[in-house]
XYZ file of C-alpha atoms in Angstrom:
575
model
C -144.994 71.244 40.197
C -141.443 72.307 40.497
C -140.742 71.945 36.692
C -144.017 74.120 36.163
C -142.346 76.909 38.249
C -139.532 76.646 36.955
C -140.543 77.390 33.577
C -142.871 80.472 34.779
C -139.841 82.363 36.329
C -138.033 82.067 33.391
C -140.376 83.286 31.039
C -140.795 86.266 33.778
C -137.240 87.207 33.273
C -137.299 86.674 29.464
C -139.999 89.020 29.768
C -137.913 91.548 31.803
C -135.005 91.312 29.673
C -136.904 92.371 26.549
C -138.819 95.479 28.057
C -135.159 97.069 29.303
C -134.516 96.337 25.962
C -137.114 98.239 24.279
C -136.763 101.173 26.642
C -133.052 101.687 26.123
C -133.854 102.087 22.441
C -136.706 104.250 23.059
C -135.004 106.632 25.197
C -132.100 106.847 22.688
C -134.816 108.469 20.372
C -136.266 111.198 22.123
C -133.133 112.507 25.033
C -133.443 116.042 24.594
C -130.838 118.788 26.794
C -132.289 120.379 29.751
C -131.113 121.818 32.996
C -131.415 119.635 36.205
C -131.826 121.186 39.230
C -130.123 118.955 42.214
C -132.660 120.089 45.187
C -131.324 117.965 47.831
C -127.671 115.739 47.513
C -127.515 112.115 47.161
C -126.824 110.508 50.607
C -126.342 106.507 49.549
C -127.768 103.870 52.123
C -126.333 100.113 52.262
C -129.328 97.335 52.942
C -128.798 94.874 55.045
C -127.481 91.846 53.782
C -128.455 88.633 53.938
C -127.141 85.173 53.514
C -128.076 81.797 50.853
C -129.095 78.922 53.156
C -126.819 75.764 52.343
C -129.552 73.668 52.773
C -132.520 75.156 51.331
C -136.037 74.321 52.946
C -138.505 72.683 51.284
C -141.972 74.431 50.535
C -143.320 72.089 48.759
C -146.836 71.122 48.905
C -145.471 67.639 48.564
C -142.525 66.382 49.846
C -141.244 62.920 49.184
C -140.704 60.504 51.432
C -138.959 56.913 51.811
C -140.870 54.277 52.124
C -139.466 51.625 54.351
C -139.333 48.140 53.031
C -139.134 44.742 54.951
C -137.601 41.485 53.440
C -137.365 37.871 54.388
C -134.884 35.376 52.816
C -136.497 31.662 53.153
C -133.405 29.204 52.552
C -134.261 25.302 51.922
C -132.021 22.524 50.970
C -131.192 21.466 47.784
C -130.824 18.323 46.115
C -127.200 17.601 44.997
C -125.823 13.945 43.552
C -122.291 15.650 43.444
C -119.511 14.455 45.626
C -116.347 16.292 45.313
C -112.900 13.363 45.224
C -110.052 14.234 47.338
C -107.007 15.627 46.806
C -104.117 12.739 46.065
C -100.605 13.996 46.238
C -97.756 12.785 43.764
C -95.824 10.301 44.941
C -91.906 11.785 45.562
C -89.023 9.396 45.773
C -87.274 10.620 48.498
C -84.276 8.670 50.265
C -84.607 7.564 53.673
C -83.383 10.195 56.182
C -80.135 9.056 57.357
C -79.039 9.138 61.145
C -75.965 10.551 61.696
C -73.479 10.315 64.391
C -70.727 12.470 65.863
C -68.328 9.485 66.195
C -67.217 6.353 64.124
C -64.164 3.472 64.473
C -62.925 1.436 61.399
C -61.001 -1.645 62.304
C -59.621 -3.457 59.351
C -57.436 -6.762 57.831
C -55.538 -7.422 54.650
C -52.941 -9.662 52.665
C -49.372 -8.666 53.224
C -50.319 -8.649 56.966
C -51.781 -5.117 56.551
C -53.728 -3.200 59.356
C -56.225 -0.349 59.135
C -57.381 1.383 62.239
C -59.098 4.971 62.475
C -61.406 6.497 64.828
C -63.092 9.751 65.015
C -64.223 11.388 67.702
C -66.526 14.779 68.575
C -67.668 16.334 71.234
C -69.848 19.644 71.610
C -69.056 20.740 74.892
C -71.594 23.538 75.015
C -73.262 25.713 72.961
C -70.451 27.045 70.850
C -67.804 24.815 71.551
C -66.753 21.473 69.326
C -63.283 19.610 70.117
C -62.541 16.743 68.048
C -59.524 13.813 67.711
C -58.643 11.948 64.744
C -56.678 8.658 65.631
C -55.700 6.525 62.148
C -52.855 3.806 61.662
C -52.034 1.725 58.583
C -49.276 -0.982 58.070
C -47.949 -3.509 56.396
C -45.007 -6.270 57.003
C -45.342 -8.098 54.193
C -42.541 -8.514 51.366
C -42.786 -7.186 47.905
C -41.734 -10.459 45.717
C -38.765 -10.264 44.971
C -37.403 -7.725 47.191
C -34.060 -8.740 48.621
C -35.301 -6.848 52.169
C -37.986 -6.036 54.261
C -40.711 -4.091 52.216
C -42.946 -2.857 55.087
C -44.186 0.441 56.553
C -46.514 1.837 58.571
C -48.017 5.190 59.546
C -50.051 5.894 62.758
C -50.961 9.643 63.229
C -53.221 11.619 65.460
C -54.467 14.993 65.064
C -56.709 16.960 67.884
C -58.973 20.338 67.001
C -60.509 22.577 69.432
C -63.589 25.193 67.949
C -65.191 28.412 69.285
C -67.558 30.037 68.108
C -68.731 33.872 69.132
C -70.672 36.259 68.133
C -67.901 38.608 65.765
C -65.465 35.684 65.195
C -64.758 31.936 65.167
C -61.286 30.873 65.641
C -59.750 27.234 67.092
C -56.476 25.204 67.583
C -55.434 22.370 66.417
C -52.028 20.221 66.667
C -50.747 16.785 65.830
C -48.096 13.952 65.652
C -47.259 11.328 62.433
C -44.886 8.699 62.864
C -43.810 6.555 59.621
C -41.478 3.810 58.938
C -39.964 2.863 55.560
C -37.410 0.743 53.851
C -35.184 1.646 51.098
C -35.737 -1.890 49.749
C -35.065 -0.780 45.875
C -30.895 -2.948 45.494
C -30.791 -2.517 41.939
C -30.583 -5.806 40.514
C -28.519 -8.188 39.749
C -25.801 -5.855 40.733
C -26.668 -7.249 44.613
C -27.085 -10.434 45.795
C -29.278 -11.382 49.012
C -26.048 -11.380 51.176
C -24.905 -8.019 50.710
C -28.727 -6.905 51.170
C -28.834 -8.944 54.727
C -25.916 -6.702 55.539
C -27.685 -4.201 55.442
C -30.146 -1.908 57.979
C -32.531 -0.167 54.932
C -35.213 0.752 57.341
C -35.594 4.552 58.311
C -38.463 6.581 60.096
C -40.348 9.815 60.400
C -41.489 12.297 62.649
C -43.896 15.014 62.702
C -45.819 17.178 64.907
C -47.241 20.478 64.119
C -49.279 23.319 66.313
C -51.465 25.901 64.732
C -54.366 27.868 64.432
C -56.742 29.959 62.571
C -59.695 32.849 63.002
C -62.344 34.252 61.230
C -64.275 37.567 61.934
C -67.551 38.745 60.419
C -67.900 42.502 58.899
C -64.290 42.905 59.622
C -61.019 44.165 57.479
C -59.443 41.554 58.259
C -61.844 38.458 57.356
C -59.210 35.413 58.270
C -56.048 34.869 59.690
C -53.854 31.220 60.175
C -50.475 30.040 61.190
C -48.756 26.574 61.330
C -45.693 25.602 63.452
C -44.268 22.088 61.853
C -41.353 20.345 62.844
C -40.530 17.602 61.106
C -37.373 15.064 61.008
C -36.111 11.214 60.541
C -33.709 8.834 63.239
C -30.842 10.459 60.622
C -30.604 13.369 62.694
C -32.336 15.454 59.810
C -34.661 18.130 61.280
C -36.322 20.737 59.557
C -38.720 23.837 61.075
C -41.067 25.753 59.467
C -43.950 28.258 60.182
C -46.151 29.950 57.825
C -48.542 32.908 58.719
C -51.417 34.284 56.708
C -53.940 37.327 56.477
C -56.491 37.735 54.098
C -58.926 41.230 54.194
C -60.994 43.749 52.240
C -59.782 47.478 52.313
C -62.332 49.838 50.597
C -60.436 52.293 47.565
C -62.291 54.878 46.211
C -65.466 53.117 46.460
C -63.866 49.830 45.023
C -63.083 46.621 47.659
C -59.286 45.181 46.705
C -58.842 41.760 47.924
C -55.601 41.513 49.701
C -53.419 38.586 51.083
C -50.239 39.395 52.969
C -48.419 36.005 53.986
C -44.911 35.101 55.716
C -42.795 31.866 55.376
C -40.062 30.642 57.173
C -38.274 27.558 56.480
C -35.323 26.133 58.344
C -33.505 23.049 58.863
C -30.224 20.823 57.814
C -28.975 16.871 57.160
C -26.102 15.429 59.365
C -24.142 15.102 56.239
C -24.510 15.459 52.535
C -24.162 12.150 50.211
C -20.849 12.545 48.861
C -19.520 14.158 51.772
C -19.377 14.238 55.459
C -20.362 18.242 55.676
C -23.670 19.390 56.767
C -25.888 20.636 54.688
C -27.583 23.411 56.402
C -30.983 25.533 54.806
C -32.760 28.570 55.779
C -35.437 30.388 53.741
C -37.641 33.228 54.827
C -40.429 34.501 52.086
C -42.939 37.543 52.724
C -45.530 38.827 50.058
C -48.196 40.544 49.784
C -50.959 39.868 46.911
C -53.669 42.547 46.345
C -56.674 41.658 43.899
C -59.489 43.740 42.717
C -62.416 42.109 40.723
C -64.680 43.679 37.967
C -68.141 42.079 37.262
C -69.967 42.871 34.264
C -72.989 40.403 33.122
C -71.197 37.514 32.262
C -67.899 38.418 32.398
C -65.909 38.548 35.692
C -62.232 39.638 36.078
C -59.985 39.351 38.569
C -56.426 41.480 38.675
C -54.004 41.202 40.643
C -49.801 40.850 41.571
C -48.347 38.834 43.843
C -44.817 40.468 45.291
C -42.372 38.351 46.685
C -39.623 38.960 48.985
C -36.947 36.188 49.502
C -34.219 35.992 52.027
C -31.677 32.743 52.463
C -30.596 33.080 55.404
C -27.395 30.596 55.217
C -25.875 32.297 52.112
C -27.155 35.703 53.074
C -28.507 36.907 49.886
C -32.250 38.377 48.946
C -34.605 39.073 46.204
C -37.469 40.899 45.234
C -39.848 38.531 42.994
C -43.230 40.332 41.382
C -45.927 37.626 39.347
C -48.747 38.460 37.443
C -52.207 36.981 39.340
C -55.098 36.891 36.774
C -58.371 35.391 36.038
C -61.163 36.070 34.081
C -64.004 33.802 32.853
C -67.324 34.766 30.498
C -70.254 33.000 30.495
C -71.271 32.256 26.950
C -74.087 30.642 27.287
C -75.397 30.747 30.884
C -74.216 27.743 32.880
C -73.430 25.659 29.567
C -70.586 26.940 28.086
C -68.132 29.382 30.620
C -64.610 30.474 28.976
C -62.014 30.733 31.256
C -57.936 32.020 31.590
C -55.560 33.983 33.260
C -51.871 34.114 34.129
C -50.226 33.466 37.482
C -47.281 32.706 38.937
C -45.705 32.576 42.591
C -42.185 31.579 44.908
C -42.970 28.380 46.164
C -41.863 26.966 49.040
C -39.737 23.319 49.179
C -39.179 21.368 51.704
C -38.187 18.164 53.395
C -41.559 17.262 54.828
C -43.089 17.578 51.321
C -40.898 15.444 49.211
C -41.095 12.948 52.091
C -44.220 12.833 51.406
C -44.265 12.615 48.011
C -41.496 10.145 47.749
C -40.578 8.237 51.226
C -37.537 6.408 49.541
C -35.469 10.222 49.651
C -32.469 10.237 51.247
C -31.264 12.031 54.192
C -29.057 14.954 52.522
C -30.879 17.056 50.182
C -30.380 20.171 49.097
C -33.188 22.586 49.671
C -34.304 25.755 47.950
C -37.654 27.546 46.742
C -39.051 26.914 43.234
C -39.590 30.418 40.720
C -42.780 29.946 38.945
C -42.443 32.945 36.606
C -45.803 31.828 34.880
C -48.588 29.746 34.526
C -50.756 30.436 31.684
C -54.106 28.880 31.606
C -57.345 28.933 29.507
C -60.003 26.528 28.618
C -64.026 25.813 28.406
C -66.078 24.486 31.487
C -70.210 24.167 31.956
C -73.133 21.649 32.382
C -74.100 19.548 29.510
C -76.888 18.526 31.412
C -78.461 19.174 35.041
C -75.926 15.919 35.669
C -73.135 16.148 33.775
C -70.442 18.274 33.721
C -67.112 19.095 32.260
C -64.010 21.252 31.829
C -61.367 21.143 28.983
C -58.279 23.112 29.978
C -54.633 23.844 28.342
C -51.789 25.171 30.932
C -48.082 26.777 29.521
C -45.799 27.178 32.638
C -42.219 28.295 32.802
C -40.591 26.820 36.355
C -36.941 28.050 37.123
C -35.253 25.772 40.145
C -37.916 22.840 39.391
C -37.547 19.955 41.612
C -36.799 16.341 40.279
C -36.421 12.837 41.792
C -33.381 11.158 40.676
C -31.750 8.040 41.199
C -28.978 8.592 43.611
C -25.423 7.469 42.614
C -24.540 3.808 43.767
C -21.184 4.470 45.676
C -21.856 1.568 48.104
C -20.482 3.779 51.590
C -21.398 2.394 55.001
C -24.682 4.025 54.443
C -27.346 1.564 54.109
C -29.073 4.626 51.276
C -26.304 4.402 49.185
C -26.685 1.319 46.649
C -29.076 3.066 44.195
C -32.435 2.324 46.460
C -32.922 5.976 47.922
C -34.235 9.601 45.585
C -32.352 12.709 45.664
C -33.247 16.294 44.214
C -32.216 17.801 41.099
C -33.354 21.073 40.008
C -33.687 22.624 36.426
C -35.322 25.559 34.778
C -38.161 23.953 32.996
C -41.272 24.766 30.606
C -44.544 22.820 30.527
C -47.377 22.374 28.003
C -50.132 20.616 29.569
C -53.907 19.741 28.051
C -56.319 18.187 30.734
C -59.961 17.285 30.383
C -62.809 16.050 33.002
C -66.348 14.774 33.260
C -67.905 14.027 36.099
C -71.638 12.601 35.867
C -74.265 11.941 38.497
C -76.264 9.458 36.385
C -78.625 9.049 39.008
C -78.923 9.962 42.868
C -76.969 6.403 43.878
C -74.269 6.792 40.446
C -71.389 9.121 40.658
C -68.569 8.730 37.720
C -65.781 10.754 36.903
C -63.424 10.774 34.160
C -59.764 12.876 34.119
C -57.028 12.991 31.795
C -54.318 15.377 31.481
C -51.026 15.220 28.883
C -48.110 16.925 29.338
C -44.992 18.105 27.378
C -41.882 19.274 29.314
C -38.991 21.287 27.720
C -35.691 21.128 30.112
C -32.582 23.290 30.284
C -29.883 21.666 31.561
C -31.272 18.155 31.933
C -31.889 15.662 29.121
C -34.956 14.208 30.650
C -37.784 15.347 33.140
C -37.150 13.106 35.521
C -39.529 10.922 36.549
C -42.422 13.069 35.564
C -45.134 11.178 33.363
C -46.157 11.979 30.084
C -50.057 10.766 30.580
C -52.271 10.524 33.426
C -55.354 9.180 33.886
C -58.215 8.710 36.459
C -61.736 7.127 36.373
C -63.607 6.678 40.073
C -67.421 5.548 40.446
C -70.050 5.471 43.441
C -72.561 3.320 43.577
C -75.169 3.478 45.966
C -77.000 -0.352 44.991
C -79.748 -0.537 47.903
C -80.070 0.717 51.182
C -77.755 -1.564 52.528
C -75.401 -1.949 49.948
C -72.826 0.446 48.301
C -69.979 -0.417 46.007
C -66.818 1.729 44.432
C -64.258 1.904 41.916
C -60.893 3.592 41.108
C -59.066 3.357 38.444
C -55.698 4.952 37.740
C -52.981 5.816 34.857
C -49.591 6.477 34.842
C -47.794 6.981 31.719
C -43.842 6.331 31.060
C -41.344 8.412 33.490
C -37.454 8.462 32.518
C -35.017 7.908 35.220
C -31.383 7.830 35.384
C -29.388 5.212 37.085
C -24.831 5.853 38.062
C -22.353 3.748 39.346
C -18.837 5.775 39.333
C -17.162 2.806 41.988
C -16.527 0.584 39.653
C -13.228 -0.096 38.160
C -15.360 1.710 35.236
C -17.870 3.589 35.275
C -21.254 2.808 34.635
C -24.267 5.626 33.836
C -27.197 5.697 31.611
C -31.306 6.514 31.434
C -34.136 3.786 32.656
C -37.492 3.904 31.263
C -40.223 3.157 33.788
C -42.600 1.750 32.198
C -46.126 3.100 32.254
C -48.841 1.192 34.751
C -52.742 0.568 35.083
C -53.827 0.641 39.162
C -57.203 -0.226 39.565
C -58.864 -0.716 43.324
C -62.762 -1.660 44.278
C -64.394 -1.615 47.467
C -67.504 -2.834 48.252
C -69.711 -2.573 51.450
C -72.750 -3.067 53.972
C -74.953 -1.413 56.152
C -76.271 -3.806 59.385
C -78.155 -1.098 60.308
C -77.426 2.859 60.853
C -74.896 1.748 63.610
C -72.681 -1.024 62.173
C -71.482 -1.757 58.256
C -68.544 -4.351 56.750
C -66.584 -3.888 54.069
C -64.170 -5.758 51.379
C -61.782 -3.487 49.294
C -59.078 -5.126 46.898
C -56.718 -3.213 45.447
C -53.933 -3.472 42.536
C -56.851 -6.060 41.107
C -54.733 -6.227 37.791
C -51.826 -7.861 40.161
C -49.131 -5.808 38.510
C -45.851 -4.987 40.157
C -45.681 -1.980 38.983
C -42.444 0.160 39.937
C -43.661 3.539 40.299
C -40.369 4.568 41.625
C -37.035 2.987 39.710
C -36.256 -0.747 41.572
C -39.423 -0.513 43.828
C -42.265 -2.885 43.125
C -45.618 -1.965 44.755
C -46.933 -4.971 46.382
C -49.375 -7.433 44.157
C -53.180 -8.029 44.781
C -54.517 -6.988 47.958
C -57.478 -7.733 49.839
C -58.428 -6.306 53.128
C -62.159 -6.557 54.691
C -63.068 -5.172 57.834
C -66.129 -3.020 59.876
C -67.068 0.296 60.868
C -69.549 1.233 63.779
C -70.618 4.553 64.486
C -71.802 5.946 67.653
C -72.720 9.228 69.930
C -71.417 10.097 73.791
């Protein structure tokens, strides 16, 4: 019905439309002039509006209307031979957690009546508090064959820690004592027979003790701080300070962070005497620098640059210098984590001392003379990466140029009262020296209980006033391996390298003269340990080491001690 009406208003208003039409043109046919007469003026009226409902009513005869419909859902089982398997997970090989314990003691016995003893001990006494104590000894009274003295030594140390822990900063204190005995048991032979060595009182001792401390802050400029006290000396009358301070922080330039390290060393100390005469010999050095850095990252390449100024003062002879060494680094990653290229230049004032070549060599004697060593350079460069997710390497070439390098020597035999002075004690000779070294490493962890590594490293020295290098190897060499065999037991190797060192050997007492160069022959060290675990408490092991049974001098006219065996026990434990 709606459509129909629809349909008859339109045709009305077509209908409309086309009789204006036809009037218009009729009237434009017959308008004639005339004179109109205006009886009464037009006075316009407005009707009163009225408004479009939004909502329309409906006057339809019909009107539609919803119908309301009702539904019912009838649900019945179905049938269903289909049973759905469970879920299985993959079966991981994971190791066994491990219990671990603040505190273990190690109580050992070897050939050559040999001793081991160490114990470790921590305690968290609250929430952010740890303090700790190392205790370790290790000796041995046994005679090297052949040596017309006693051979022994021993070294018992003991080192205590104390941790804090806030909320900007952590900082603790630590301290500690070493005491060590030696002989200078290296007579050079046959020049001695055994009764001028029972004459003789070759044994000398060691003491050190050291306080420090360090601290590091979160979102600070300064982001750590340390400094060591040591004094160290022997029953010579030798004594030696030192104490070494150092800052490292971030300062923020233009937008860019510089790394910078500002450090202070002072070094001071004498000998009773020096070896060819009764004067002291008396040492003071003081060093301060400051090295800034700044490092660019782009992709794969990072670069760090940097300087490293020096400032030197001896303070016995009163003179100072101003050192400046390059300090960079930059590496590129060539193909991700398989191939990286590395290299850089650096260089530094490095700080010698009595402690340290005590350390390195315990057969020194009690005069030397002591001064810093210029590194003017160290070039490096080489390749490093991951051959696989287990195996990596690095292949590296160094070119250094050392001026004041330090190098053990055979001291004079002038046969004085002093029980050092028959050619069995070191002294220090220094010379401006130039190294070309190529080293290469692989380290592989075939397997979560295998670990081996593999280093080698050759090296070419050019001298300046010496004829040799003393006592610096041509080759070294190093293999070590882990193996984890069960649960219980666990087994290790080390194996070590040392090529041929030249040494020099003088006698000017005698009626004449004697002087000329020793070759030490190169030597093969190899150790093994093996071990196992009781339970998570208590393990045993066995080590043996020098298995090849050589007696090897690794310092001129001192043979190490032959094959060694020592087993022993460990037991671990909590407060």
């Amino acid at each position: 019905m709606f459509r129909t009406k629809k349909q008859i208003i339109l045709t009305v208003i077509s209908l409309v439309v086309t009789l204006i039409t036809f009037a218009q043109e009729r009237e434009g046919d017959t308008i004639q002039t005339g004179v109109i007469d205006v009886v009464k003026p037009y006075t316009p009226t407005i009707s009163d509006a009225f408004k479009v409902k939004e909502t329309p009513s409906l006057d339809d005869n019909e009107t539609s209307v919803k119908k309301e419909v009702k539904y019912n859902i009838f649900s019945f089982p179905v049938a269903s031979t289909f049973t759905p398997a469970k879920g299985k997970a993959a079966v991981v090989d994971k190791a066994k957690k491990v219990k671990l314990y603040n505190n273990y003691a190690t109580l050992g016995f070897g050939t050559y009546t040999t001793i081991l003893g160490e114990a470790y001990l921590n305690q968290q006494l609250g929430r952010d508090e740890v303090v700790s104590a190392y205790l370790g000894h290790h000796s041995s009274i046994g005679d090297v064959e052949d040596a017309l003295t006693d051979s022994g030594f021993s070294d018992s140390k003991i080192n205590l820690n104390y941790t804090k822990t806030d909320r900007d900063y952590t900082w603790s204190a630590l301290g500690g004592f070493q005491y060590q005995t030696f002989n200078w048991y290296g007579l050079q032979q046959p020049l001695f027979d055994q009764e001028i060595a029972d004459a003789l009182d070759v044994g000398h001792s060691f003491i050190n003790g050291y306080v420090g401390g360090d601290i590091m802050f979160e979102d600070a400029t300064i982001t750590s701080a340390n400094i060591l006290f040591r004094h160290f000396g022997d029953d010579y009358g030798s004594g030696e300070n030192r104490l070494k301070a150092v800052a490292t922080g971030t300062i923020n330039i233009q937008d860019n962070d510089v790394d910078i390290e500002v450090f202070a060393d002072y070094l001071g100390g004498g000998f009773e005497k020096g070896y060819f005469s009764d004067q002291a010999l008396d040492y003071g050095n003081f060093l301060f620098g400051v090295s800034p850095k700044f490092q660019i990252k782009e992709d794969d390449l990072t670069v760090d640059l940097g300087v490293k100024a020096v400032y030197f003062n001896d303070t016995e002879a009163g003179k100072s210098k101003f050192f400046i060494y390059p300090n960079i680094a930059a590496s590129y990653r060539l193909v991700d984590e398989v191939l990286i290229v590395f290299g850089g230049v650096s260089g530094g004032l490095n700080q010698n001392s009595y402690y340290d070549y005590a350390q390195e060599n315990p057969f020194v004697s009690p005069n030397l003379f002591i001064t810093p060593t210029d590194q003017q350079y160290k070039a490096f460069a080489g390749l490093k990466g991951k051959l696989t997710n287990t195996m990596s390497y690095s292949v590296s070439g160094n070119y250094s140029s050392e001026k004041n390098k330090a190098l053990f020597v055979n001291n004079d035999i002038t046969q004085t009262t002093e029980s050092y002075t028959f050619g069995n004690s070191f002294g220090i000779i220094y010379d401006d020296i130039t190294t070309l070294s190529v080293a290469a490493e692989l380290n592989v962890d075939v397997n979560r209980n295998i670990t081996l590594g593999i280093k080698g490293e050759y090296f070419n020295y050019d001298t300046n006033n010496e004829t040799e290098a003393w006592n610096l190897p041509n080759l070294k060499a190093s293999v070590f391996l882990d193996y984890q065999i069960t649960e219980q037991w666990f087994a290790g190797a080390n194996l070590y390298f040392v090529g041929e060192r030249m040494d020099q050997f003088n006698v000017p007492s005698l009626i004449t003269p004697t002087s000329g160069e020793v070759t030490l022959d190169s030597y093969f060290d190899a150790n093994a340990h093996v071990g196992y675990h009781i339970n998570d408490r208590f393990s045993v092991f066995a080590k043996a080491n020098n298995i090849a049974g050589e007696e090897y001098n690794k310092w001129q006219n001192t043979p190490v001690q032959g094959i060694q065996f020592l087993a022993g026990a460990t037991y671990k434990f909590d407060f």
